[in-house]
Amino acid sequence: MKPVALFSEVGIADRPTVGGKGGSLGELVRAGIAVPDGFVVTTAAFEQFLAALETKEPIRPLVEALDPNDLDAATRLSEQLRARVIGDAMTGEVEQALKDALNQLCPDERPVAVRSSATTEDADDASFAGLQDTFLWVLDGASMIGKVRECWASLYSVESMTYRRKQGLPEAGVAMAVVVQRMVEAKCAGVMFTRSPTSGDKSVITIEGAWGLGSSVVSGEVTPDKWVLGKITSEISQRDISDKHARQVPAPGGGIQEIENAAEIRSAPCLTDDDLQALRAIGRKVEKHYGKPQDIEWALDQDGAVLLLQSRPETVWAQKDAKAAPVVAKEADPMAHVMGLFTAGAKK
């Protein structure tokens, strides 16, 4: 397997080699949905890196022996393992492959996002969203290489390790791919649910958004605007426009920073009705492609074009539905009924 794969080369079936996020982005490209261009550092690169580390001292057996309820032990182990992963260098072959892919993706030296894509995330029955690291506005090849290692290291965060132990996931099946993607200088960004996150209603789409990068919405730093639209009817049944005091924007030396919003936009909706209808149409298309409700991250660029940054299966209501599904009784054997009547008549 190659250490690098383009989005156009992968799909959701490739989750074991490109992770949930990488597979989803490739799948969206195949479905004709606009996403910022990029590539995936595959699990082959991670496995090679981890194998070299484990020749010196084990990693996976230490995680499997961890008691997920012992947070002190988990913290100590996390600090130890993350330091090892961040401190060790990649092989020259893998590092060069990543630099070459970045040069092809961004010959104009445009900033990129470096995003964790674990093989265990974004599945139908579990969501690992937020348990691994993401880095925005990474400015050059050397920084990108370092951030890839930090994404690998985040597989050994306290939250990620204890979650896997509580789920009983074998460490041998856990690996980390990393998405490297052109940054969107977003006018506004947010999330979209093709099933109501509060009621489970499948007939509506809920859209939340705020000015600037979507990280402010995902992190909860800013209360987003919220709209509810009829999935088929397109009627906007709910509008909640919040006081969006700040937004996250690129920092001059890389990364992001928070700045105050001007008074005239703080309480102004970040999306027009036309924007909402464009998002609704894309949400319907993505849900139809996957055949199930989706939890989607989106951004509008400075020209107002909609770009998707991620789509994952909705899990909360799907799991409730699965638990509430009635047990189907076995169909009675009609001959048993006939024989019962015959026996009853013979006893008279």
Coordinates of C-alpha atoms in Angstrom, one line a residue, residues 3-319:
P3 CA 1.9 6.0 2.0
V4 CA -0.3 8.6 0.2
A5 CA -3.6 8.3 -1.6
L6 CA -5.6 11.1 -3.4
F7 CA -9.2 11.7 -2.5
S8 CA -10.2 10.6 -6.0
E9 CA -8.5 7.2 -5.4
V10 CA -10.5 6.2 -2.3
G11 CA -14.0 5.7 -1.0
I12 CA -15.8 4.6 2.2
A13 CA -14.9 1.0 1.6
D14 CA -11.3 2.0 2.1
R15 CA -11.8 2.9 5.7
P16 CA -9.2 0.3 6.9
T17 CA -6.5 2.1 5.0
V18 CA -7.6 5.8 5.0
G19 CA -9.8 6.0 8.1
G20 CA -13.3 7.3 8.4
K21 CA -12.7 10.9 7.4
G22 CA -10.5 10.0 4.5
G23 CA -12.9 7.4 3.2
S24 CA -15.8 9.8 3.5
L25 CA -14.1 12.6 1.6
G26 CA -13.2 10.3 -1.2
E27 CA -16.8 9.0 -1.3
L28 CA -18.1 12.6 -1.5
V29 CA -15.8 13.3 -4.4
R30 CA -17.1 10.2 -6.2
A31 CA -20.7 11.4 -5.5
G32 CA -19.9 14.7 -7.2
I33 CA -20.0 16.8 -4.1
A34 CA -17.6 19.7 -3.9
V35 CA -14.9 19.3 -1.2
P36 CA -11.5 21.1 -0.8
D37 CA -8.9 19.0 -2.6
G38 CA -6.4 16.9 -0.7
F39 CA -4.8 13.6 0.0
V40 CA -4.6 11.0 2.8
V41 CA -1.5 9.8 4.6
T42 CA -2.6 6.1 4.7
T43 CA -2.4 3.6 7.6
A44 CA 0.6 2.0 5.8
A45 CA 2.7 5.0 6.8
F46 CA 1.4 4.8 10.4
E47 CA 2.0 1.1 10.6
Q48 CA 5.5 1.4 9.3
F49 CA 6.2 4.2 11.8
L50 CA 4.7 2.3 14.8
A51 CA 6.5 -0.9 13.9
A52 CA 9.8 0.9 14.1
L53 CA 8.8 2.4 17.5
E54 CA 7.8 -1.0 18.8
T55 CA 11.2 -2.5 18.0
K56 CA 12.5 -0.3 20.8
E57 CA 9.6 -0.6 23.3
P58 CA 6.0 -1.9 23.0
I59 CA 3.1 0.5 22.6
R60 CA -0.1 -1.5 21.8
P61 CA 0.3 -4.1 24.6
L62 CA 0.5 -1.2 27.1
V63 CA -2.7 0.3 25.8
E64 CA -4.5 -3.1 25.9
A65 CA -3.4 -3.6 29.6
L66 CA -4.8 -0.2 30.6
D67 CA -7.7 0.0 33.0
P68 CA -10.0 2.7 31.4
N69 CA -11.3 3.7 34.8
D70 CA -7.8 4.5 36.2
L71 CA -7.4 8.1 34.8
D72 CA -4.0 8.6 36.6
A73 CA -2.5 5.6 34.9
A74 CA -4.1 6.6 31.6
T75 CA -2.7 10.1 31.9
R76 CA 0.8 8.8 32.6
L77 CA 0.7 6.4 29.7
S78 CA -0.7 9.0 27.3
E79 CA 2.1 11.4 28.1
Q80 CA 4.7 8.7 27.6
L81 CA 3.3 7.4 24.3
R82 CA 2.6 10.8 22.8
A83 CA 6.1 12.0 23.5
R84 CA 7.5 8.9 21.8
V85 CA 5.4 9.3 18.7
I86 CA 6.0 13.1 18.4
G87 CA 9.7 12.7 19.1
D88 CA 10.5 10.0 16.6
A89 CA 11.2 10.8 12.9
M90 CA 9.4 9.2 9.9
T91 CA 11.4 7.2 7.4
G92 CA 12.9 9.3 4.6
E93 CA 10.8 7.5 2.1
V94 CA 7.5 8.4 3.8
E95 CA 8.5 11.9 4.5
Q96 CA 9.5 12.6 0.9
A97 CA 6.2 11.1 -0.3
L98 CA 4.3 13.5 1.9
K99 CA 6.3 16.5 0.8
D100 CA 5.9 15.5 -2.9
A101 CA 2.1 15.2 -2.4
L102 CA 1.9 18.6 -0.7
N103 CA 3.9 20.2 -3.5
Q104 CA 1.4 18.8 -6.0
L105 CA -1.6 19.8 -3.9
C106 CA -0.4 23.3 -3.2
P107 CA 2.2 24.5 -5.7
D108 CA 1.0 28.0 -4.7
E109 CA 2.0 27.3 -1.1
R110 CA -1.5 27.6 0.1
P111 CA -2.2 26.6 3.7
V112 CA -3.6 23.2 4.5
A113 CA -5.6 21.5 7.3
V114 CA -4.1 18.4 8.8
R115 CA -6.9 16.2 10.2
S116 CA -6.8 12.9 12.1
S117 CA -8.7 10.0 10.3
A118 CA -8.7 7.0 12.6
T119 CA -9.9 3.7 11.2
T120 CA -12.3 3.3 14.1
E121 CA -14.0 6.7 13.6
D122 CA -17.3 7.6 11.9
A123 CA -18.7 4.1 11.8
D124 CA -22.4 3.5 11.9
D125 CA -22.4 2.2 15.5
A126 CA -19.9 4.7 17.1
S127 CA -18.6 8.2 16.6
F128 CA -15.1 9.1 17.6
A129 CA -15.5 12.7 16.5
G130 CA -13.3 15.0 18.5
L131 CA -11.2 12.3 20.1
Q132 CA -8.2 12.9 17.8
D133 CA -6.5 16.1 16.8
T134 CA -7.0 18.5 13.9
F135 CA -4.7 21.4 12.9
L136 CA -5.8 24.3 10.8
W137 CA -3.8 26.8 8.6
V138 CA -0.6 24.8 8.5
L139 CA 1.8 26.9 6.3
D140 CA 4.6 24.7 5.0
G141 CA 5.9 21.1 4.4
A142 CA 8.0 20.9 7.6
S143 CA 5.0 22.0 9.7
M144 CA 2.8 19.5 7.9
I145 CA 5.1 16.6 8.7
G146 CA 5.1 17.6 12.4
K147 CA 1.4 17.9 12.5
V148 CA 0.9 14.4 10.9
R149 CA 3.0 13.0 13.8
E150 CA 0.9 14.9 16.3
C151 CA -2.3 13.4 14.7
W152 CA -0.7 10.0 15.1
A153 CA 0.1 10.8 18.7
S154 CA -3.5 11.9 19.4
L155 CA -4.5 8.2 19.0
Y156 CA -2.9 7.9 22.4
S157 CA -4.8 10.7 24.1
V158 CA -6.4 9.8 27.4
E159 CA -9.9 10.2 25.9
S160 CA -9.1 8.1 22.8
M161 CA -7.4 5.2 24.7
T162 CA -10.0 5.0 27.4
Y163 CA -12.8 5.1 24.9
R164 CA -11.3 2.2 22.9
R165 CA -10.8 0.2 26.1
K166 CA -14.4 0.7 27.2
Q167 CA -15.6 -0.3 23.7
G168 CA -13.3 -3.4 23.9
L169 CA -11.6 -2.6 20.6
P170 CA -8.4 -4.6 20.0
E171 CA -5.4 -2.4 19.5
A172 CA -4.3 -4.5 16.6
G173 CA -7.2 -3.2 14.6
V174 CA -6.6 0.5 15.5
A175 CA -4.6 2.6 13.1
M176 CA -4.4 6.3 12.1
A177 CA -4.6 7.8 8.7
V178 CA -4.3 11.6 8.3
V179 CA -6.1 13.9 5.9
V180 CA -4.2 16.8 4.4
Q181 CA -6.6 19.2 2.7
R182 CA -6.5 22.7 1.2
M183 CA -7.8 25.3 3.7
V184 CA -11.0 27.1 3.0
E185 CA -10.9 30.8 4.0
A186 CA -14.5 30.5 5.1
K187 CA -16.9 33.4 5.2
C188 CA -19.0 31.2 7.5
A189 CA -19.1 27.5 8.4
G190 CA -21.0 25.0 10.5
V191 CA -22.8 21.7 10.7
M192 CA -25.9 20.2 9.1
F193 CA -28.0 17.2 10.2
T194 CA -30.2 15.5 7.8
R195 CA -32.3 14.2 10.7
S196 CA -33.3 16.4 13.6
P197 CA -30.7 16.0 16.4
T198 CA -33.3 17.0 19.0
S199 CA -36.4 15.0 18.0
G200 CA -35.1 12.5 15.5
D201 CA -37.5 13.8 12.8
K202 CA -36.3 12.5 9.4
S203 CA -38.4 15.0 7.5
V204 CA -36.3 18.0 8.4
I205 CA -32.8 19.2 8.0
T206 CA -31.2 21.2 10.8
I207 CA -28.4 23.7 9.8
E208 CA -26.2 25.5 12.3
G209 CA -23.5 28.1 11.4
A210 CA -21.4 31.1 12.4
W211 CA -19.0 33.6 10.9
G212 CA -15.5 32.4 10.1
L213 CA -14.1 28.9 10.5
G214 CA -16.3 26.1 11.6
S215 CA -13.9 25.3 14.5
S216 CA -15.8 27.9 16.6
V217 CA -19.1 26.0 16.2
V218 CA -17.6 22.5 16.7
S219 CA -15.7 23.6 19.8
G220 CA -18.8 25.4 21.3
E221 CA -16.9 28.8 21.5
V222 CA -19.7 30.5 19.7
T223 CA -23.5 29.9 19.8
P224 CA -24.4 29.3 16.2
D225 CA -27.4 30.5 14.2
K226 CA -29.8 27.6 13.7
W227 CA -32.4 26.9 11.0
V228 CA -34.8 24.0 10.5
L229 CA -36.0 23.3 7.0
G230 CA -38.4 20.8 5.5
K231 CA -36.3 18.2 3.7
I232 CA -38.8 17.9 0.8
T233 CA -40.9 21.0 1.2
S234 CA -37.9 23.4 1.7
E235 CA -40.1 25.4 4.1
I236 CA -38.0 27.1 6.8
S237 CA -39.9 26.4 10.0
Q238 CA -37.4 27.7 12.6
R239 CA -34.9 30.6 12.6
D240 CA -32.8 31.2 15.7
I241 CA -30.2 34.0 15.0
S242 CA -27.7 34.3 17.8
D243 CA -25.4 37.0 19.0
K244 CA -22.1 35.7 17.5
H245 CA -19.6 37.8 19.4
A246 CA -16.5 36.4 17.8
R247 CA -15.1 34.3 15.0
Q248 CA -12.0 32.2 14.3
V249 CA -9.7 33.3 11.5
P250 CA -6.2 32.4 10.3
A251 CA -3.4 33.6 12.5
P252 CA -0.4 35.3 10.8
G253 CA 2.1 32.7 11.7
G254 CA -0.1 29.7 11.1
G255 CA -2.9 28.2 13.1
I256 CA -6.0 30.1 14.1
Q257 CA -7.0 33.0 16.3
E258 CA -10.2 34.4 17.7
I259 CA -11.3 38.0 16.9
E260 CA -14.3 40.0 17.9
N261 CA -17.0 40.5 15.3
A262 CA -18.1 44.0 14.3
A263 CA -21.4 45.1 15.8
E264 CA -23.2 45.1 12.5
I265 CA -22.7 41.4 11.9
R266 CA -22.9 40.0 15.4
S267 CA -26.6 39.5 15.3
A268 CA -26.9 39.2 11.5
P269 CA -27.7 35.8 10.0
C270 CA -24.6 34.2 8.6
L271 CA -26.6 32.5 5.8
T272 CA -29.1 33.8 3.3
D273 CA -32.2 31.9 2.4
D274 CA -30.5 31.0 -0.9
D275 CA -27.5 29.6 1.0
L276 CA -29.9 27.5 3.2
Q277 CA -31.6 26.0 0.1
A278 CA -28.2 25.2 -1.5
L279 CA -27.2 23.4 1.7
R280 CA -30.5 21.6 1.9
A281 CA -30.1 20.3 -1.6
I282 CA -26.6 19.1 -0.9
G283 CA -27.7 17.5 2.3
R284 CA -30.4 15.6 0.5
K285 CA -27.9 14.4 -2.1
V286 CA -25.4 13.2 0.4
E287 CA -28.1 11.4 2.4
K288 CA -29.4 9.7 -0.7
H289 CA -25.9 8.6 -1.7
Y290 CA -25.3 7.0 1.7
G291 CA -28.8 5.8 2.2
K292 CA -29.0 7.0 5.8
P293 CA -29.1 10.3 7.8
Q294 CA -25.9 12.2 7.9
D295 CA -24.0 14.6 10.2
I296 CA -22.2 17.0 7.9
E297 CA -19.5 19.7 8.3
W298 CA -19.7 22.5 5.7
A299 CA -18.1 25.9 4.8
L300 CA -19.0 28.8 2.5
D301 CA -15.9 30.3 0.8
Q302 CA -15.5 34.0 0.2
D303 CA -17.3 33.6 -3.1
G304 CA -20.3 31.9 -1.4
A305 CA -19.6 28.4 -2.8
V306 CA -20.6 25.5 -0.5
L307 CA -17.8 23.0 0.3
L308 CA -18.2 19.9 2.5
L309 CA -15.5 19.1 5.0
Q310 CA -16.9 15.9 6.3
S311 CA -20.0 13.6 6.4
R312 CA -20.5 10.9 8.9
P313 CA -23.5 8.7 9.8
E314 CA -25.9 10.1 12.4
T315 CA -25.5 7.7 15.4
V316 CA -27.6 8.9 18.3
W317 CA -31.0 8.4 16.9
A318 CA -29.9 5.4 14.8
Q319 CA -28.8 3.6 18.0

